[in-house]
Coordinates of C-alpha atoms and ligand atoms in Angstrom, one line a residue:
X912 CA -14.1 24.5 -15.3
X913 CA -10.5 23.7 -15.9
X914 CA -8.7 21.1 -17.9
X915 CA -6.3 19.1 -15.8
X916 CA -3.7 17.8 -18.2
X917 CA -1.1 15.1 -17.4
X918 CA 2.3 14.8 -19.0
X919 CA 2.8 12.6 -22.0
X920 CA 3.9 9.1 -21.0
X921 CA 2.0 9.2 -17.7
X922 CA 1.2 5.6 -16.7
X923 CA -2.2 4.8 -15.4
X924 CA -3.2 1.8 -13.4
X925 CA -5.2 0.1 -10.6
X926 CA -4.0 -2.0 -7.7
X927 CA -5.1 -5.0 -5.6
X928 CA -3.5 -7.4 -3.1
X929 CA -3.5 -11.2 -2.9
X930 CA -5.3 -11.8 0.4
X931 CA -7.9 -9.1 -0.4
X932 CA -9.0 -10.6 -3.7
X933 CA -7.8 -14.1 -4.4
X934 CA -9.8 -16.4 -2.1
X935 CA -9.1 -20.1 -2.7
X936 CA -7.1 -20.2 0.5
X937 CA -7.1 -23.9 0.6
X938 CA -6.4 -24.5 -3.0
X939 CA -3.4 -24.8 -5.2
X940 CA -1.1 -25.9 -2.4
X941 CA -1.3 -22.6 -0.6
X942 CA -0.1 -22.5 3.0
X943 CA -1.7 -20.6 5.8
X944 CA -1.0 -16.9 6.3
X945 CA -1.2 -14.7 9.4
X946 CA -4.4 -13.2 7.9
X947 CA -6.1 -16.6 7.8
X948 CA -5.4 -16.9 11.4
X949 CA -6.2 -13.4 12.4
X950 CA -9.5 -13.2 10.5
X951 CA -10.7 -16.4 12.1
X952 CA -9.9 -15.1 15.6
X953 CA -13.2 -13.8 17.0
X954 CA -13.5 -10.1 17.3
X955 CA -10.7 -9.1 15.0
X956 CA -12.6 -8.5 11.8
X957 CA -16.0 -6.8 11.4
X958 CA -18.8 -9.3 11.0
X959 CA -16.2 -12.1 11.4
X960 CA -15.4 -11.8 7.7
X961 CA -12.4 -13.6 6.2
X962 CA -10.6 -13.9 2.8
X963 CA -11.6 -17.5 2.1
X964 CA -13.5 -16.5 -1.0
X965 CA -13.0 -12.7 -1.2
X966 CA -13.4 -11.8 -4.9
X967 CA -12.5 -15.3 -6.0
X968 CA -9.9 -13.8 -8.3
X969 CA -7.8 -17.0 -8.1
X970 CA -10.5 -18.5 -10.4
X971 CA -11.8 -15.3 -12.0
X972 CA -8.5 -13.6 -12.9
X973 CA -9.3 -13.7 -16.6
X974 CA -12.5 -11.7 -16.0
X975 CA -10.5 -9.3 -13.9
X976 CA -7.9 -8.8 -16.7
X977 CA -10.8 -8.2 -19.0
X978 CA -11.9 -5.4 -16.8
X979 CA -8.4 -3.9 -16.9
X980 CA -8.2 -4.3 -20.6
X981 CA -11.5 -2.5 -21.2
X982 CA -10.4 0.2 -18.7
X983 CA -7.3 0.8 -20.8
X984 CA -4.7 0.8 -18.0
X985 CA -1.0 0.7 -18.7
X986 CA -0.1 -1.0 -15.4
X987 CA -1.7 -3.5 -13.0
X988 CA -0.3 -3.6 -9.5
X989 CA -1.0 -6.9 -7.8
X990 CA 0.7 -8.8 -5.0
X991 CA 1.9 -12.4 -4.6
X992 CA 0.8 -14.5 -1.7
X993 CA 4.1 -15.7 -0.2
X994 CA 2.4 -18.8 1.2
X995 CA 1.3 -19.8 -2.3
X996 CA 5.0 -19.9 -3.3
X997 CA 6.5 -21.2 0.0
X998 CA 3.6 -22.8 2.0
X999 CA 5.9 -23.0 5.0
X1000 CA 7.7 -19.7 4.4
X1001 CA 10.9 -21.4 3.4
X1002 CA 11.9 -24.8 2.1
X1003 CA 9.8 -26.5 -0.5
X1004 CA 8.5 -24.5 -3.5
X1005 CA 4.9 -24.9 -4.5
X1006 CA 4.8 -25.1 -8.3
X1007 CA 1.1 -24.7 -8.5
X1008 CA 1.4 -21.3 -6.8
X1009 CA 4.0 -20.2 -9.3
X1010 CA 1.8 -21.4 -12.2
X1011 CA -1.1 -19.3 -11.0
X1012 CA 1.0 -16.1 -11.2
X1013 CA 2.4 -17.1 -14.6
X1014 CA -1.2 -17.5 -15.9
X1015 CA -2.1 -14.0 -14.5
X1016 CA 1.1 -12.3 -15.7
X1017 CA 0.9 -14.0 -19.2
X1018 CA -2.6 -12.8 -19.6
X1019 CA -1.6 -9.2 -18.6
X1020 CA 1.3 -9.2 -21.1
X1021 CA -0.9 -10.6 -23.8
X1022 CA -3.3 -7.7 -23.2
X1023 CA -0.4 -5.2 -23.3
X1024 CA -0.7 -4.4 -19.5
X1025 CA 2.5 -4.1 -17.6
X1026 CA 2.6 -6.2 -14.4
X1027 CA 3.8 -4.4 -11.3
X1028 CA 4.4 -7.0 -8.6
X1029 CA 4.4 -6.4 -4.8
X1030 CA 6.2 -9.1 -3.1
X1031 CA 4.7 -8.5 0.4
X1032 CA 1.3 -7.1 0.9
X1033 CA 0.9 -8.5 4.4
X1034 CA 0.1 -12.3 4.1
X1035 CA 3.1 -13.6 6.0
X1036 CA 3.3 -17.4 6.1
X1037 CA 2.0 -18.5 9.5
X1038 CA 4.9 -21.0 9.8
X1039 CA 7.2 -18.0 10.0
X1040 CA 5.0 -16.1 12.5
X1041 CA 5.1 -19.2 14.7
X1042 CA 8.9 -18.6 14.9
X1043 CA 8.6 -15.0 15.8
X1044 CA 7.5 -13.5 12.5
X1045 CA 9.2 -10.2 11.5
X1046 CA 10.8 -9.9 14.9
X1047 CA 13.0 -12.9 14.1
X1048 CA 15.8 -12.1 11.7
X1049 CA 15.4 -15.4 10.1
X1050 CA 12.2 -14.0 8.5
X1051 CA 14.5 -11.5 6.7
X1052 CA 16.5 -14.3 5.1
X1053 CA 13.4 -16.2 4.2
X1054 CA 12.0 -13.1 2.5
X1055 CA 15.2 -12.6 0.5
X1056 CA 15.1 -16.2 -0.6
X1057 CA 11.4 -15.9 -1.6
X1058 CA 12.2 -12.7 -3.6
X1059 CA 15.2 -14.3 -5.3
X1060 CA 13.0 -17.2 -6.5
X1061 CA 10.4 -14.7 -7.8
X1062 CA 13.0 -12.6 -9.6
X1063 CA 14.5 -15.6 -11.4
X1064 CA 11.2 -17.2 -12.1
X1065 CA 9.6 -14.0 -13.6
X1066 CA 12.7 -12.4 -15.1
X1067 CA 11.8 -10.9 -18.5
X1068 CA 8.1 -11.0 -17.7
X1069 CA 7.8 -8.7 -14.6
X1070 CA 9.9 -5.6 -14.9
X1071 CA 8.4 -3.5 -12.0
X1072 CA 8.9 -4.8 -8.5
X1073 CA 7.9 -3.5 -5.0
X1074 CA 9.4 -5.2 -2.0
X1075 CA 7.1 -4.1 0.8
X1076 CA 3.7 -2.5 0.8
X1077 CA 3.3 0.0 3.7
X1078 CA 6.0 -1.0 6.2
X1079 CA 4.3 1.4 8.7
X1080 CA 1.2 -0.9 8.6
X1081 CA 3.2 -4.1 8.8
X1082 CA 5.1 -2.9 11.9
X1083 CA 3.2 -0.3 13.9
X1084 CA -0.5 -0.9 12.8
X1085 CA -0.1 -4.6 13.2
X1086 CA 2.2 -4.8 16.2
X1087 CA 1.7 -1.6 18.3
X1088 CA -1.8 -0.5 17.5
X1089 CA -2.8 -4.2 17.0
X1090 CA -5.5 -3.6 14.5
X1091 CA -4.0 -5.9 11.8
X1092 CA -2.4 -9.4 11.9
X1093 CA -0.7 -10.6 14.0
X1094 CA -2.4 -8.1 16.4
X1095 CA 0.4 -7.4 19.0
X1096 CA 0.3 -4.2 21.1
X1097 CA 4.0 -3.6 21.9
X1098 CA 5.9 -0.5 20.8
X1099 CA 9.3 -2.0 21.4
X1100 CA 8.4 -5.0 19.2
X1101 CA 6.8 -2.9 16.5
X1102 CA 9.8 -0.5 16.2
X1103 CA 12.2 -3.4 16.0
X1104 CA 10.1 -5.0 13.3
X1105 CA 10.1 -1.7 11.4
X1106 CA 13.9 -2.0 11.3
X1107 CA 13.9 -5.6 10.3
X1108 CA 11.5 -4.8 7.4
X1109 CA 13.8 -2.1 6.2
X1110 CA 16.8 -4.5 6.3
X1111 CA 14.7 -7.1 4.4
X1112 CA 13.8 -4.5 1.8
X1113 CA 17.5 -3.4 1.4
X1114 CA 18.9 -6.9 1.1
X1115 CA 16.2 -7.7 -1.5
X1116 CA 17.2 -4.7 -3.6
X1117 CA 20.8 -5.8 -3.2
X1118 CA 19.9 -9.3 -4.4
X1119 CA 18.0 -7.9 -7.3
X1120 CA 21.1 -6.0 -8.4
X1121 CA 23.4 -8.9 -7.9
X1122 CA 21.3 -11.2 -10.0
X1123 CA 21.3 -8.6 -12.7
X1124 CA 17.6 -8.8 -13.2
X1125 CA 16.2 -6.5 -15.9
X1126 CA 13.7 -4.0 -14.5
X1127 CA 13.0 -1.6 -11.7
X1128 CA 12.6 -2.1 -8.0
X1129 CA 11.2 0.1 -5.2
X1130 CA 9.0 0.0 -2.1
X1131 CA 5.6 1.5 -1.2
X1132 CA 5.5 3.3 2.1
X1133 CA 2.1 4.8 3.2
X1134 CA 2.0 8.5 3.9
X1135 CA -0.4 10.9 5.6
X1136 CA -0.5 14.6 6.3
X1137 CA -1.3 16.5 9.5
X1138 CA -1.7 20.2 9.0
X1139 CA -0.8 22.2 12.2
X1140 CA -3.8 23.9 13.7
X1141 CA -1.7 27.0 14.4
X1142 CA 1.8 28.2 13.7
X1143 CA 2.8 27.6 17.3
X1144 CA 6.0 25.6 17.3
X1145 CA 4.5 22.9 19.5
X1146 CA 1.7 22.3 17.0
X1147 CA 4.2 22.2 14.1
X1148 CA 6.4 19.8 16.0
X1149 CA 3.5 17.5 17.0
X1150 CA 2.3 17.3 13.3
X1151 CA 5.9 16.7 12.2
X1152 CA 6.2 13.7 14.5
X1153 CA 3.1 12.0 13.0
X1154 CA 4.2 12.7 9.5
X1155 CA 7.8 11.7 10.4
X1156 CA 6.5 8.4 11.8
X1157 CA 5.3 7.5 8.3
X1158 CA 7.6 9.3 6.0
X1159 CA 11.1 10.0 7.5
X1160 CA 11.2 6.9 9.7
X1161 CA 10.9 4.7 6.6
X1162 CA 12.5 6.9 3.9
X1163 CA 15.5 8.5 5.7
X1164 CA 17.2 5.1 6.2
X1165 CA 16.7 4.2 2.6
X1166 CA 17.7 7.5 1.1
X1167 CA 20.1 8.9 3.7
X1168 CA 21.3 5.8 5.6
X1169 CA 20.1 6.8 9.1
X1170 CA 16.9 7.2 11.2
X1171 CA 15.7 10.7 11.8
X1172 CA 17.1 12.0 15.1
X1173 CA 13.8 13.7 16.2
X1174 CA 12.0 10.3 15.9
X1175 CA 14.8 8.3 17.5
X1176 CA 14.8 10.7 20.4
X1177 CA 11.1 10.5 20.8
X1178 CA 11.0 6.7 20.7
X1179 CA 13.9 6.6 23.2
X1180 CA 11.8 8.8 25.5
X1181 CA 9.1 6.1 25.2
X1182 CA 11.5 3.4 26.3
X1183 CA 12.3 1.9 22.9
X1184 CA 15.7 0.4 22.4
X1185 CA 16.3 -0.2 18.8
X1186 CA 18.8 -2.9 18.0
X1187 CA 20.8 -2.1 14.9
X1188 CA 23.4 -4.7 13.9
X1189 CA 26.6 -3.9 12.0
X1190 CA 25.9 -3.6 8.4
X1191 CA 22.2 -3.0 8.8
X1192 CA 22.2 0.6 7.7
X1193 CA 24.4 -0.1 4.8
X1194 CA 22.1 -2.9 3.7
X1195 CA 19.0 -0.6 4.0
X1196 CA 20.6 2.2 2.0
X1197 CA 20.4 0.6 -1.4
X1198 CA 19.5 2.7 -4.4
X1199 CA 15.9 2.2 -5.4
X1200 CA 14.7 2.9 -9.0
X1201 CA 11.5 4.4 -7.9
X1202 CA 9.4 5.2 -4.9
X1203 CA 5.8 4.0 -4.5
X1204 CA 3.6 6.4 -2.6
X1205 CA 0.3 5.5 -1.0
X1206 CA -1.9 8.4 0.2
X1207 CA -5.5 8.4 1.4
X1208 CA -6.2 11.1 4.0
X1209 CA -5.0 13.8 6.3
X1210 CA -6.2 15.9 9.1
X1211 CA -5.7 19.2 11.1
X1212 CA -4.1 18.6 14.5
X1213 CA -2.5 20.3 17.4
X1214 CA -0.2 19.5 20.3
X1215 CA -1.7 17.9 23.3
X1216 CA 0.4 16.8 26.2
X1217 CA 0.3 13.1 27.1
X1218 CA -2.0 12.3 24.2
X1219 CA -1.3 9.0 22.5
X1220 CA 2.2 8.0 21.4
X1221 CA 3.1 11.3 19.8
X1222 CA 1.2 14.0 21.8
X1223 CA -1.2 15.4 19.3
X1224 CA -5.0 15.6 18.9
X1225 CA -7.2 16.0 15.9
X1226 CA -9.1 19.3 15.5
X1227 CA -12.5 18.7 13.9
X1228 CA -12.9 21.1 11.0
X1229 CA -15.8 19.4 9.3
X1230 CA -14.0 18.2 6.3
X1231 CA -16.1 15.9 4.1
X1232 CA -15.4 12.3 4.9
X1233 CA -15.6 9.2 2.9
X1234 CA -17.7 6.3 4.0
X1235 CA -14.9 4.8 6.2
X1236 CA -14.8 8.2 8.0
X1237 CA -11.5 9.5 6.6
X1238 CA -11.4 13.2 5.9
X1239 CA -11.0 14.2 2.2
X1240 CA -7.7 16.1 2.3
X1241 CA -6.2 16.5 -1.1
X1242 CA -3.9 19.4 -0.1
X1243 CA -2.2 16.8 2.1
X1244 CA -1.4 14.7 -1.0
X1245 CA 0.3 17.8 -2.5
X1246 CA 2.2 18.5 0.7
X1247 CA 3.4 14.9 1.1
X1248 CA 4.8 14.9 -2.4
X1249 CA 6.5 18.3 -1.9
X1250 CA 8.1 17.2 1.4
X1251 CA 9.4 14.0 -0.3
X1252 CA 10.9 16.0 -3.2
X1253 CA 12.5 18.5 -0.8
X1254 CA 14.0 15.7 1.4
X1255 CA 15.0 13.0 -1.2
X1256 CA 15.2 14.9 -4.5
X1257 CA 13.9 13.8 -7.9
X1258 CA 13.4 10.1 -7.4
X1259 CA 10.8 8.8 -9.9
X1260 CA 7.5 8.4 -8.1
X1261 CA 4.6 6.2 -8.8
X1262 CA 1.4 6.8 -6.8
X1263 CA 0.9 3.1 -6.0
X1264 CA -2.3 3.7 -4.1
X1265 CA -4.9 6.5 -3.8
X1266 CA -8.6 5.9 -3.6
X1267 CA -11.7 6.1 -1.4
X1268 CA -14.4 4.2 0.3
X1269 CA -17.9 4.7 -0.9
X1270 CA -20.4 1.9 -0.3
X1271 CA -22.8 2.6 -3.1
X1272 CA -24.7 -0.4 -4.4
X1273 CA -26.0 -1.1 -7.9
X1274 CA -29.4 0.2 -8.9
X1275 CA -30.6 -1.2 -12.2
X1276 CA -27.1 -2.2 -13.1
X1277 CA -25.6 1.2 -12.4
X1278 CA -23.4 2.2 -9.4
X1279 CA -23.6 6.0 -9.0
X1280 CA -20.5 6.5 -6.9
X1281 CA -20.2 10.3 -7.4
X1282 CA -18.3 10.6 -4.2
X1283 CA -15.5 8.5 -5.6
X1284 CA -15.3 10.5 -8.8
X1285 CA -15.1 13.7 -6.9
X1286 CA -12.4 12.2 -4.6
X1287 CA -10.4 11.2 -7.7
X1288 CA -10.8 14.6 -9.3
X1289 CA -9.6 16.4 -6.2
X1290 CA -6.6 14.1 -5.7
X1291 CA -5.6 14.1 -9.3
X1292 CA -5.8 17.9 -9.3
X1293 CA -3.5 18.0 -6.3
X1294 CA -1.2 15.5 -8.1
X1295 CA -1.1 17.7 -11.2
X1296 CA -0.1 20.7 -9.0
X1297 CA 2.8 18.5 -7.6
X1298 CA 3.9 17.7 -11.1
X1299 CA 3.8 21.4 -12.0
X1300 CA 6.0 22.0 -9.0
X1301 CA 8.6 19.6 -10.3
X1302 CA 7.7 16.3 -8.5
X1303 CA 8.9 13.5 -10.7
X1304 CA 5.6 11.6 -11.0
X1305 CA 5.7 8.7 -13.5
X1306 CA 2.3 7.1 -12.8
X1307 CA -0.9 7.0 -10.9
X1308 CA -2.4 3.7 -9.7
X1309 CA -5.8 3.9 -8.0
X1310 CA -6.9 1.7 -5.1
X1311 CA -8.7 -0.5 -6.1
X1312 CA -9.8 -2.3 -9.2
X1313 CA -12.3 -4.3 -7.2
X1314 CA -14.3 -4.0 -3.9
X1315 CA -12.4 -6.4 -1.7
X1316 CA -11.6 -7.7 1.7
X1317 CA -10.8 -4.5 3.5
X1318 CA -8.7 -6.1 6.3
X1319 CA -10.1 -5.4 9.8
X1320 CA -13.2 -3.9 8.1
X1321 CA -14.0 -7.1 6.3
X1322 CA -16.4 -6.6 3.4
X1323 CA -18.2 -3.7 5.0
X1324 CA -16.0 -1.1 3.3
X1325 CA -15.8 -0.8 -0.5
X1326 CA -12.8 0.8 -2.3
X1327 CA -13.3 -0.6 -5.8
X1328 CA -14.1 1.2 -9.1
X1329 CA -15.8 -2.2 -9.9
X1330 CA -18.5 -3.4 -7.5
X1331 CA -18.4 -7.0 -6.3
X1332 CA -21.5 -8.8 -5.2
X1333 CA -20.0 -11.0 -2.5
X1334 CA -22.9 -13.5 -2.8
X1335 CA -22.8 -14.1 -6.5
X1336 CA -19.3 -12.6 -7.1
X1337 CA -20.7 -10.7 -10.0
X1338 CA -18.6 -7.6 -11.0
X1339 CA -20.4 -4.3 -12.0
X1340 CA -18.5 -1.4 -13.3
X1341 CA -19.2 1.7 -11.3
X1342 CA -19.6 5.2 -12.7
X1343 CA -16.1 6.0 -11.4
X1344 CA -14.8 3.1 -13.6
X1345 CA -16.2 4.9 -16.7
X1346 CA -14.9 8.3 -15.5
X1347 CA -11.4 6.8 -14.9
X1348 CA -11.5 5.1 -18.3
X1349 CA -12.2 8.4 -20.0
X1350 CA -9.4 10.1 -18.0
X1351 CA -6.9 7.4 -19.0
X1352 CA -7.9 7.7 -22.7
X1353 CA -7.6 11.5 -22.7
X1354 CA -4.7 11.8 -20.3
X1355 CA -6.7 14.8 -18.9
X1356 CA -10.0 15.5 -17.3
X1357 CA -12.2 18.5 -16.7
X1358 CA -13.0 19.5 -13.2
Ligands
BGC1406 C1 -3.6 -0.9 1.9 C2 -4.7 -1.6 1.2 C3 -6.0 -1.1 1.8 C4 -6.2 0.3 1.6 C5 -7.5 0.9 2.1 C6 -3.8 0.6 2.2 O1 -3.4 0.9 3.4 O2 -2.4 -1.1 1.2 O3 -4.5 -2.9 1.3 O4 -7.1 -1.8 1.3 O5 -5.1 1.0 2.2 O6 -7.5 0.8 3.5

């Protein structure tokens, strides 16, 4: 038994995203997003599920804020559905959409919870996708306009902003692997989109500074860790490519003003021709106030010639896995944070997502999700090691407050610390909720 103590002032929170929880897709003047289209395309989402109702948080947000209040969080990270604000992506503003987020934010503030707003958690207005989506540079301008409106509208209320959630998923997962909306399978397209996303991020940060908005702004890249199977250079290089695809590809441009050479060379070998316009790199390299880090899993891997995009293969070492099949790899969390510190210095970091999938159901009103508690304990222990090693961690935000629409997995995979019955929409606090509540209250836990 050991006490894992967190520094004074550590911020605790939970996260959600608009399409995953709101439902009410045809209400309040909301326009269509690429996830409405994708989820209704046969074969794209498990069981043909979609976000039409989800957790119905559009109507039940007060109940959700109650859950947060009782949990005792400092921060709630949520995202805004762009098509609720601009149903067509640009042009006319939908007041009803703004009013919904005012109601939510006002309620949070009333309860003493700091709102942390993600501007883009994947629900691109379909009208923009119809004109080429993120491959069209007009989408960059549309995003900056949308962000500007949000900054002005919520100035003084929302003081923590994230531009993009997981640009790797928006570009490569959605446009090269094709598992998420819009579902393209084209490496050239995906890589170009990754660049446009970074430009959109940078110009948004610039806009935020020029407007003189009070508060902090950052972005939330997703990370992973591959531990080399051996110390052979080819194993180390193969793992570095995978990690670099998530970390350096998206962070070097922001913090150093250029793409990592080893990844540029690799993509070039694969036939990618990245188009970078004059001024793009300068636009991307804006100072951010903090970095959001999302981490879930890692693996052990080794070099394998002609294997996938980056020439590596997993080595099965029988790590325990969560119900979605992802290995539990807390040492990867520590290593990711150390790598970021070594490369980019002491930028303040919020863990903007970390959590696990366990599909336990209520029995007599109780959800015994011991797997999730253990996952949290292991990852928070790794986090406290990183803090002891000097990583400038300001907060920890778990994914997720609620079971919700898990993208291509539909409702089959549950990540919440609160169970949602998708038939009745009833919320049930899981054992992990009570464990997290105690940890927040103490600012430590015993493992
Ligand atoms: C995303 C969430 C998602 C979670 C679990 C992250 O990649 O930001 O929206 O639900 O992982 O898959």
